[in-house]
Amino acid sequence: MLFDYFPWLIGTALVAIFWWQSLGARSRARRAALAACEQARMTFIDELAFDRIGLGRGFIKRRYRFEFYQRGDRRYGGIVDMHGLHVARVQLEAHPFSEESA
């Protein structure tokens, strides 16, 4: 009787592990986006949006999008690529350079 529930228990455990890892990846991606904005002297808009998911060699690839601004008059976009729980790349959209950000 217990073995009838075994596939459901394994499936539930796998979903829980995936969900837990996704939360960790999102948290690290948000910190990486915030650090990139601070380094560029831009203001991070407090939102990180999930964009896509894929499979890499032994890890799950995720992409998150975010927005930032310099003076509030125009928003710019950025992306964070994650390979598992590792930040693979943070990219900021081209934005104007000013004396304040030097």
PDB file of C-alpha atoms in Angstrom:
ATOM      1  CA  MET A   1       0.000   0.000   0.000  1.00  0.00           C
ATOM      2  CA  LEU A   2       2.836   2.392   0.846  1.00  0.00           C
ATOM      3  CA  PHE A   3       4.488   1.648  -2.490  1.00  0.00           C
ATOM      4  CA  ASP A   4       1.393   2.999  -4.261  1.00  0.00           C
ATOM      5  CA  TYR A   5       2.254   6.471  -2.935  1.00  0.00           C
ATOM      6  CA  PHE A   6       5.983   6.219  -3.574  1.00  0.00           C
ATOM      7  CA  PRO A   7       5.907   7.817  -7.088  1.00  0.00           C
ATOM      8  CA  TRP A   8       3.797  10.692  -5.729  1.00  0.00           C
ATOM      9  CA  LEU A   9       6.198  11.212  -2.835  1.00  0.00           C
ATOM     10  CA  ILE A  10       9.215  11.263  -5.169  1.00  0.00           C
ATOM     11  CA  GLY A  11       7.431  13.683  -7.519  1.00  0.00           C
ATOM     12  CA  THR A  12       6.475  15.973  -4.653  1.00  0.00           C
ATOM     13  CA  ALA A  13      10.033  15.911  -3.308  1.00  0.00           C
ATOM     14  CA  LEU A  14      11.457  16.808  -6.736  1.00  0.00           C
ATOM     15  CA  VAL A  15       9.037  19.717  -7.118  1.00  0.00           C
ATOM     16  CA  ALA A  16       9.927  20.949  -3.615  1.00  0.00           C
ATOM     17  CA  ILE A  17      13.674  20.772  -4.377  1.00  0.00           C
ATOM     18  CA  PHE A  18      13.190  22.651  -7.665  1.00  0.00           C
ATOM     19  CA  TRP A  19      11.088  25.314  -5.930  1.00  0.00           C
ATOM     20  CA  TRP A  20      13.658  25.740  -3.130  1.00  0.00           C
ATOM     21  CA  GLN A  21      16.522  26.043  -5.618  1.00  0.00           C
ATOM     22  CA  SER A  22      14.518  28.560  -7.662  1.00  0.00           C
ATOM     23  CA  LEU A  23      14.087  30.771  -4.602  1.00  0.00           C
ATOM     24  CA  GLY A  24      17.829  30.663  -3.959  1.00  0.00           C
ATOM     25  CA  ALA A  25      18.648  31.480  -7.587  1.00  0.00           C
ATOM     26  CA  ARG A  26      16.236  34.420  -7.598  1.00  0.00           C
ATOM     27  CA  SER A  27      17.707  35.794  -4.385  1.00  0.00           C
ATOM     28  CA  ARG A  28      21.262  35.603  -5.741  1.00  0.00           C
ATOM     29  CA  ALA A  29      20.187  37.129  -9.065  1.00  0.00           C
ATOM     30  CA  ARG A  30      18.575  40.051  -7.233  1.00  0.00           C
ATOM     31  CA  ARG A  31      21.731  40.671  -5.193  1.00  0.00           C
ATOM     32  CA  ALA A  32      23.849  40.551  -8.379  1.00  0.00           C
ATOM     33  CA  ALA A  33      21.544  43.031 -10.150  1.00  0.00           C
ATOM     34  CA  LEU A  34      21.615  45.363  -7.155  1.00  0.00           C
ATOM     35  CA  ALA A  35      25.431  45.195  -6.970  1.00  0.00           C
ATOM     36  CA  ALA A  36      25.773  45.910 -10.715  1.00  0.00           C
ATOM     37  CA  CYS A  37      23.492  48.944 -10.402  1.00  0.00           C
ATOM     38  CA  GLU A  38      25.398  50.241  -7.390  1.00  0.00           C
ATOM     39  CA  GLN A  39      28.706  49.795  -9.206  1.00  0.00           C
ATOM     40  CA  ALA A  40      27.350  51.766 -12.193  1.00  0.00           C
ATOM     41  CA  ARG A  41      25.856  54.334  -9.802  1.00  0.00           C
ATOM     42  CA  MET A  42      22.360  53.643 -11.009  1.00  0.00           C
ATOM     43  CA  THR A  43      19.215  53.069  -8.981  1.00  0.00           C
ATOM     44  CA  PHE A  44      17.850  49.532  -9.036  1.00  0.00           C
ATOM     45  CA  ILE A  45      14.071  49.391  -9.370  1.00  0.00           C
ATOM     46  CA  ASP A  46      13.006  46.910  -6.709  1.00  0.00           C
ATOM     47  CA  GLU A  47      11.682  44.237  -9.063  1.00  0.00           C
ATOM     48  CA  LEU A  48      13.193  41.152 -10.657  1.00  0.00           C
ATOM     49  CA  ALA A  49      11.140  39.359 -13.306  1.00  0.00           C
ATOM     50  CA  PHE A  50      11.631  35.759 -14.367  1.00  0.00           C
ATOM     51  CA  ASP A  51      12.233  35.606 -18.119  1.00  0.00           C
ATOM     52  CA  ARG A  52      13.179  32.085 -19.198  1.00  0.00           C
ATOM     53  CA  ILE A  53      14.449  28.700 -18.120  1.00  0.00           C
ATOM     54  CA  GLY A  54      16.509  26.081 -19.911  1.00  0.00           C
ATOM     55  CA  LEU A  55      18.853  23.174 -19.373  1.00  0.00           C
ATOM     56  CA  GLY A  56      22.626  23.464 -19.393  1.00  0.00           C
ATOM     57  CA  ARG A  57      25.235  20.786 -18.878  1.00  0.00           C
ATOM     58  CA  GLY A  58      24.322  19.535 -15.453  1.00  0.00           C
ATOM     59  CA  PHE A  59      22.484  22.666 -14.305  1.00  0.00           C
ATOM     60  CA  ILE A  60      19.357  24.713 -14.882  1.00  0.00           C
ATOM     61  CA  LYS A  61      19.804  28.003 -16.744  1.00  0.00           C
ATOM     62  CA  ARG A  62      17.537  30.865 -15.699  1.00  0.00           C
ATOM     63  CA  ARG A  63      17.281  34.424 -16.944  1.00  0.00           C
ATOM     64  CA  TYR A  64      15.859  37.293 -14.935  1.00  0.00           C
ATOM     65  CA  ARG A  65      15.121  40.829 -16.130  1.00  0.00           C
ATOM     66  CA  PHE A  66      15.214  44.012 -14.100  1.00  0.00           C
ATOM     67  CA  GLU A  67      15.034  47.759 -14.583  1.00  0.00           C
ATOM     68  CA  PHE A  68      17.119  50.634 -13.296  1.00  0.00           C
ATOM     69  CA  TYR A  69      17.310  54.382 -13.731  1.00  0.00           C
ATOM     70  CA  GLN A  70      19.736  57.214 -13.280  1.00  0.00           C
ATOM     71  CA  ARG A  71      17.661  60.291 -12.561  1.00  0.00           C
ATOM     72  CA  GLY A  72      14.132  58.913 -12.807  1.00  0.00           C
ATOM     73  CA  ASP A  73      13.356  60.308 -16.245  1.00  0.00           C
ATOM     74  CA  ARG A  74      13.931  57.066 -18.174  1.00  0.00           C
ATOM     75  CA  ARG A  75      14.132  53.408 -17.260  1.00  0.00           C
ATOM     76  CA  TYR A  76      16.728  51.041 -18.641  1.00  0.00           C
ATOM     77  CA  GLY A  77      16.776  47.257 -18.652  1.00  0.00           C
ATOM     78  CA  GLY A  78      19.187  44.641 -17.496  1.00  0.00           C
ATOM     79  CA  ILE A  79      19.464  40.868 -17.331  1.00  0.00           C
ATOM     80  CA  VAL A  80      20.965  38.336 -14.962  1.00  0.00           C
ATOM     81  CA  ASP A  81      21.804  34.887 -16.301  1.00  0.00           C
ATOM     82  CA  MET A  82      22.050  32.125 -13.717  1.00  0.00           C
ATOM     83  CA  HIS A  83      23.622  28.698 -14.160  1.00  0.00           C
ATOM     84  CA  GLY A  84      22.178  26.736 -11.269  1.00  0.00           C
ATOM     85  CA  LEU A  85      22.901  28.926  -8.248  1.00  0.00           C
ATOM     86  CA  HIS A  86      25.887  30.614  -9.914  1.00  0.00           C
ATOM     87  CA  VAL A  87      25.602  34.109 -11.433  1.00  0.00           C
ATOM     88  CA  ALA A  88      26.886  33.615 -14.983  1.00  0.00           C
ATOM     89  CA  ARG A  89      26.364  37.141 -16.314  1.00  0.00           C
ATOM     90  CA  VAL A  90      24.881  40.507 -15.397  1.00  0.00           C
ATOM     91  CA  GLN A  91      24.300  42.896 -18.257  1.00  0.00           C
ATOM     92  CA  LEU A  92      23.050  46.470 -18.106  1.00  0.00           C
ATOM     93  CA  GLU A  93      21.431  48.101 -21.115  1.00  0.00           C
ATOM     94  CA  ALA A  94      23.386  51.020 -22.580  1.00  0.00           C
ATOM     95  CA  HIS A  95      22.630  54.137 -20.571  1.00  0.00           C
ATOM     96  CA  PRO A  96      23.956  57.707 -20.644  1.00  0.00           C
ATOM     97  CA  PHE A  97      27.134  58.445 -18.793  1.00  0.00           C
ATOM     98  CA  SER A  98      27.238  61.596 -16.705  1.00  0.00           C
ATOM     99  CA  GLU A  99      29.632  63.282 -14.284  1.00  0.00           C
ATOM    100  CA  GLU A 100      27.512  62.000 -11.393  1.00  0.00           C
ATOM    101  CA  SER A 101      28.147  58.375 -12.377  1.00  0.00           C
ATOM    102  CA  ALA A 102      31.908  58.835 -12.835  1.00  0.00           C
TER     103      ALA A 102
END
